[in-house]
mmCIF file of C-alpha atoms in Angstrom:
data_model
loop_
_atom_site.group_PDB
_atom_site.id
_atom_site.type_symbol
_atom_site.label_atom_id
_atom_site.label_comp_id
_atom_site.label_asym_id
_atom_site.label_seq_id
_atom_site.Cartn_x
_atom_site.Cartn_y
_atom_site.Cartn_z
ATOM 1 C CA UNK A 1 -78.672 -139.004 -102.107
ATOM 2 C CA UNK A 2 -77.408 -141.787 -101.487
ATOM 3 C CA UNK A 3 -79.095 -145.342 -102.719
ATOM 4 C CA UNK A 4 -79.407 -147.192 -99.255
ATOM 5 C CA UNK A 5 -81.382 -143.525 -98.069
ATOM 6 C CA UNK A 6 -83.414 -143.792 -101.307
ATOM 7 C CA UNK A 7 -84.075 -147.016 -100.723
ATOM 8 C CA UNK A 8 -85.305 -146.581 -96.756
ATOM 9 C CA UNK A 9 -87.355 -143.784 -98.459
ATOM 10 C CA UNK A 10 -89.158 -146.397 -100.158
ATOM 11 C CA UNK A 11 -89.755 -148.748 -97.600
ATOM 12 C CA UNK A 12 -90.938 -145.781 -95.430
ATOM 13 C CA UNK A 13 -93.340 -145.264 -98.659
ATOM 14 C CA UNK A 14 -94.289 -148.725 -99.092
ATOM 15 C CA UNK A 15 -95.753 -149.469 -95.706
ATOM 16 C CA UNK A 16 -97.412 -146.151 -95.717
ATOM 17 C CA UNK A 17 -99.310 -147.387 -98.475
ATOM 18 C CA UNK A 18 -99.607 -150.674 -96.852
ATOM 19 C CA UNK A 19 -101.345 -148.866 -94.172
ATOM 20 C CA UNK A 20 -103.810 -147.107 -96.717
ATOM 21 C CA UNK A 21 -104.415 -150.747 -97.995
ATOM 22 C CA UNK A 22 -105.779 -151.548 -94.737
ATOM 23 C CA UNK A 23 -107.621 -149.115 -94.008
ATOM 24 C CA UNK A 24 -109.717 -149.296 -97.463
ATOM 25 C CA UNK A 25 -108.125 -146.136 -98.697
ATOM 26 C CA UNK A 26 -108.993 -146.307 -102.903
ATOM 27 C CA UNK A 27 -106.316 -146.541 -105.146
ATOM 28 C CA UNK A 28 -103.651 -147.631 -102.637
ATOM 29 C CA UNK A 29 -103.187 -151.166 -104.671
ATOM 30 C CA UNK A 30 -102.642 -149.116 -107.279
ATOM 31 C CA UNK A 31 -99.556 -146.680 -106.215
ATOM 32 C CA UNK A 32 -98.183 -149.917 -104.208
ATOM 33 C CA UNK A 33 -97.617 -151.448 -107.630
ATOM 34 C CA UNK A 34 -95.513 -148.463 -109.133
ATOM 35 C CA UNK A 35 -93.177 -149.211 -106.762
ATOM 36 C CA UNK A 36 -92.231 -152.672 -108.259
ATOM 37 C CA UNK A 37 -90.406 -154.047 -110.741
ATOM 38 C CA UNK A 38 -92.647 -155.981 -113.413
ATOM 39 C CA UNK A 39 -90.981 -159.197 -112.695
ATOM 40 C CA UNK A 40 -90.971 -159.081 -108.807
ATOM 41 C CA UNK A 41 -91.574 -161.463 -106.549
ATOM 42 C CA UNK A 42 -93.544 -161.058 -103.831
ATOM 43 C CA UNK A 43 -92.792 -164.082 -100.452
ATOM 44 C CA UNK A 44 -94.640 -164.709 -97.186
ATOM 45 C CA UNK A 45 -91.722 -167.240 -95.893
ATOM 46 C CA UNK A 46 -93.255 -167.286 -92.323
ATOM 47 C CA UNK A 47 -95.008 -170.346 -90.751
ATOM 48 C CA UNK A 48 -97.709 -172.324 -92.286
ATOM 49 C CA UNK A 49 -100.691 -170.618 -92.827
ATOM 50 C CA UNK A 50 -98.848 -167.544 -93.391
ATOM 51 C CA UNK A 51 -96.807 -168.874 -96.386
ATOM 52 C CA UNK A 52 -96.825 -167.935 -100.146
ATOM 53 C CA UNK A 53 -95.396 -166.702 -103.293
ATOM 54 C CA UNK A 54 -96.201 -164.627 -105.767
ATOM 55 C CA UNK A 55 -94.595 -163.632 -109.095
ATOM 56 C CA UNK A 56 -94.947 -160.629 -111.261
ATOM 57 C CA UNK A 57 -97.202 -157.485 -111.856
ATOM 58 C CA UNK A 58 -100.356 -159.213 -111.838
ATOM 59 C CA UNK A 59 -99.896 -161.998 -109.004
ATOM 60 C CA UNK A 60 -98.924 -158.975 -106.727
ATOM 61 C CA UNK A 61 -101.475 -156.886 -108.047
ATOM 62 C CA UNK A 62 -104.297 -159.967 -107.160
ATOM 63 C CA UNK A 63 -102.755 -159.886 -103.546
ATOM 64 C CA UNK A 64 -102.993 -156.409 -102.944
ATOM 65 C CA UNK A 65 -106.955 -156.260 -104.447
ATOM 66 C CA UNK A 66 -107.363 -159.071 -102.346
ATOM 67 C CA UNK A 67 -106.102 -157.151 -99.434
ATOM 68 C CA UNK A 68 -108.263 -153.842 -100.125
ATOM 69 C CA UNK A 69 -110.851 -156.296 -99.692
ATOM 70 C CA UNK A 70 -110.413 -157.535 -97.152
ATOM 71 C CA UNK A 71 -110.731 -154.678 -94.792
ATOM 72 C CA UNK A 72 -113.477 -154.615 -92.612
ATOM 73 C CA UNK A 73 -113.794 -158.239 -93.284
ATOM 74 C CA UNK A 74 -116.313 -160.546 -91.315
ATOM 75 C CA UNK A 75 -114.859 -163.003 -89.301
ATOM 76 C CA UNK A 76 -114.942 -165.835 -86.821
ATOM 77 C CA UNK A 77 -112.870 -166.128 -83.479
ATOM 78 C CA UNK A 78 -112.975 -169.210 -82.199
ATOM 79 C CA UNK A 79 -111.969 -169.424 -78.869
ATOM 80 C CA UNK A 80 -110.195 -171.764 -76.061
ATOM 81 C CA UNK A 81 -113.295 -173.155 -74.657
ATOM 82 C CA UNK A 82 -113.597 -171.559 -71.993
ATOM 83 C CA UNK A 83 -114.730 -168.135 -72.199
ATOM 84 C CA UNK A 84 -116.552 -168.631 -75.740
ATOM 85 C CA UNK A 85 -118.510 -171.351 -77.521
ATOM 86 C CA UNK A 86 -117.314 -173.842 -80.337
ATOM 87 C CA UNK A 87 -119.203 -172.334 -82.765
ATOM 88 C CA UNK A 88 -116.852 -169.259 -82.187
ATOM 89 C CA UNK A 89 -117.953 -165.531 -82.447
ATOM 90 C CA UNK A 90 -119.193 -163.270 -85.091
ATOM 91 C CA UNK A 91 -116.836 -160.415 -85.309
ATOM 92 C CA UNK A 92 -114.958 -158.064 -88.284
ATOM 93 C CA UNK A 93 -111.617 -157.059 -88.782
ATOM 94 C CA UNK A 94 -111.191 -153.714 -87.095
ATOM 95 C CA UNK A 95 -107.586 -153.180 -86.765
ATOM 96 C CA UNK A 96 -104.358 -154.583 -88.765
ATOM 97 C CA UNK A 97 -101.027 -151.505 -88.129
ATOM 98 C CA UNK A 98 -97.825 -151.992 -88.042
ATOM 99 C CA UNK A 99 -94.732 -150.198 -86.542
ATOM 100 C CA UNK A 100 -91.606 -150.286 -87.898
ATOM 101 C CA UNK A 101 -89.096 -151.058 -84.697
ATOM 102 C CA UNK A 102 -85.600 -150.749 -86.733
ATOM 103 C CA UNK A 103 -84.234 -150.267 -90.606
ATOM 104 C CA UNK A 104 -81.089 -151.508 -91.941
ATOM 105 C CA UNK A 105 -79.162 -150.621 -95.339
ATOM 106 C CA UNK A 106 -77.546 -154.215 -95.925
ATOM 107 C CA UNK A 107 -75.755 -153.039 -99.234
ATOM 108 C CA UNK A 108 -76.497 -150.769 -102.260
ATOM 109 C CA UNK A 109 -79.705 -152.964 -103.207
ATOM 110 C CA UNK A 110 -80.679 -154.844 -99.707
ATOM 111 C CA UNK A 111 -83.031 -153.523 -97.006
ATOM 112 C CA UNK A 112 -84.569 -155.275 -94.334
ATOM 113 C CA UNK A 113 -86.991 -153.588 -91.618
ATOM 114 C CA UNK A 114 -88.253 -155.291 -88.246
ATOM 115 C CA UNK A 115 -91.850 -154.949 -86.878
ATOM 116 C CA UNK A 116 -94.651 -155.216 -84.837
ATOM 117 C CA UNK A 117 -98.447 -155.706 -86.064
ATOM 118 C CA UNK A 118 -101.489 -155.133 -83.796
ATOM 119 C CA UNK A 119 -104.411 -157.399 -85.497
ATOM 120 C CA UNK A 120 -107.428 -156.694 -83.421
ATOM 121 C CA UNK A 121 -111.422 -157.328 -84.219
ATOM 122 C CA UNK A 122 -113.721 -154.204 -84.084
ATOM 123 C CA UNK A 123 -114.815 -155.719 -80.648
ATOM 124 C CA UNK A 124 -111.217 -155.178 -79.690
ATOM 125 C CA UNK A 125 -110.025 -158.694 -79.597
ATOM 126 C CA UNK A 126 -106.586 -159.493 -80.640
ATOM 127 C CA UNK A 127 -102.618 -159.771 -80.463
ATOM 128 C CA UNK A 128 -99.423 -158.350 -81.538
ATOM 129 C CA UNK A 129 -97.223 -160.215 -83.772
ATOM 130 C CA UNK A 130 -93.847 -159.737 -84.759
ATOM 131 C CA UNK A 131 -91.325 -159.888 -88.309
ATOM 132 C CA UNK A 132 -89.709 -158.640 -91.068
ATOM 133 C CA UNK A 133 -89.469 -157.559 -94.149
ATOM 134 C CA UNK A 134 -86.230 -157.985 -95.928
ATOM 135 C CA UNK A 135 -86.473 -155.848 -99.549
ATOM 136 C CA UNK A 136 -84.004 -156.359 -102.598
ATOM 137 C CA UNK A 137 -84.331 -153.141 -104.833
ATOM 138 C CA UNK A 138 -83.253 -153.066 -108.946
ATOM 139 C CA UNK A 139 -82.798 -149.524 -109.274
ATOM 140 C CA UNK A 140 -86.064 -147.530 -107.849
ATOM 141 C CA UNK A 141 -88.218 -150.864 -107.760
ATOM 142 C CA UNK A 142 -88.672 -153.607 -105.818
ATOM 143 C CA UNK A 143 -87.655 -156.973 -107.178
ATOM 144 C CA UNK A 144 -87.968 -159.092 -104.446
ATOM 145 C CA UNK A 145 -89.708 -158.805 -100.937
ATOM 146 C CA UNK A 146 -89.527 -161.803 -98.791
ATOM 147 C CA UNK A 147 -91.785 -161.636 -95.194
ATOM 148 C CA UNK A 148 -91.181 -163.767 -92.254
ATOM 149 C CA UNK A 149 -93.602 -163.469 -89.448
ATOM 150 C CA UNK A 150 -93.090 -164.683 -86.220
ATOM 151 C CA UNK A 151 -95.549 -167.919 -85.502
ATOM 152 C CA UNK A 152 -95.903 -166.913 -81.563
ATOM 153 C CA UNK A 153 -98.695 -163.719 -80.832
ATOM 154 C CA UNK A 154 -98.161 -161.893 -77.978
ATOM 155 C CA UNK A 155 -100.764 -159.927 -75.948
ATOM 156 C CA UNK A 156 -100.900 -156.169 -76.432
ATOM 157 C CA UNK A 157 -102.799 -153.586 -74.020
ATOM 158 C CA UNK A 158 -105.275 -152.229 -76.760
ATOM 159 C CA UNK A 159 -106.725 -155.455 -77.278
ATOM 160 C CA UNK A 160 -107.665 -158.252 -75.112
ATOM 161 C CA UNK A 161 -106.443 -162.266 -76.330
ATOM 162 C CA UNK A 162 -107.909 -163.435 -73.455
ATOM 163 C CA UNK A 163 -110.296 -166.975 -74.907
ATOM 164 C CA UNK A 164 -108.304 -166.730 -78.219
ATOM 165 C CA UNK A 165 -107.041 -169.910 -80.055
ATOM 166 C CA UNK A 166 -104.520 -168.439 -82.477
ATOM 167 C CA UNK A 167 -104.373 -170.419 -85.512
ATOM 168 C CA UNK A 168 -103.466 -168.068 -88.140
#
C-alpha cells in the first residue's frame, strides 16, 4: 500500500475516533493517542477564540480528556436580543459531527482534509461551520496537525441559529 493511502487510512481513523470523543464513547482519548508521535504537536490556527497549541503526549492527551468531558456539557446561548433575554439560555451540548467534504495526499508525509461541523444544543439550536485539517505524518504517527476553522457559521436545516450571537 502505498503511504499517501495509509496515511488517508488514518485520517479516516482519526476522526472516527474524534467522533467517539464526542459522543462520550470510553477509551476513545486513549486509542486517539496511539496514533501520534510522542513529540507531536497538536494547532488550532483558526480565529481567536478558537486558537491554541499544544505539544507532546501529555498536552494532547489533556485536550482530548478535556474533550471527553466535555460532552453533554451545560451551556449558555446568549442571544441577539431579540428573541431571547441577556441573561441567555440554559441549554447542553447535544450535537458536535463532522463530515469530511474532500481528502488530499500532498506528498509522502502531508495530508490535508476539508470539512463541515454541525454544533447544535440538545434543544436543537445551532450552526454549521467550516475547515480543515492539514496532517504531517512521521512514519505511522502523527507529528503535526494544524486546524483552521472558518470564523463565519452558517445556518444548517437540522438546527435553527435563529436569536444566536456567535462568539465562539
Amino acid at each position: 500500500m502505498q503511504d499517501g493511502n495509509r496515511h488517508e487510512d488514518i485520517v479516516r481513523k482519526y476522526f472516527e475516533l474524534v467522533r467517539e470523543l464526542r459522543t462520550g464513547v470510553e477509551g476513545a482519548p486513549e486509542r486517539l493517542l496511539e496514533l501520534w508521535d510522542p513529540e507531536g504537536t497538536f494547532e488550532f490556527a483558526g480565529s481567536p477564540p478558537v486558537t491554541g497549541t499544544f505539544t507532546g503526549i501529555n498536552a494532547i492527551s489533556v485536550l482530548y480528556r478535556n474533550r471527553f468531558a466535555a460532552s453533554g456539557m451545560p451551556l449558555r446561548l446568549q442571544g441577539n436580543g431579540k428573541e431571547d433575554s441577556e441573561d441567555g439560555i440554559e441549554d447542553a451540548l447535544g450535537v458536535v459531527d463532522t463530515d469530511i467534504n474532500r481528502m488530499r495526499t500532498l506528498d509522502e508525509e502531508r495530508v490535508v482534509a476539508g470539512w463541515t461541523t454541525t454544533v447544535g444544543t440538545r434543544d436543537r439550536r445551532g450552526y454549521q461551520v467550516s475547515g480543515s485539517h492539514s496532517f504531517i505524518f512521521k512514519g505511522d504517527k502523527i507529528a503535526n496537525l494544524r486546524i483552521v476553522v472558518s470564523p463565519k457559521p452558517e445556518a444548517v436545516e437540522q438546527v435553527d441559529a435563529s436569536g444566536l450571537a456567535i462568539r465562539d
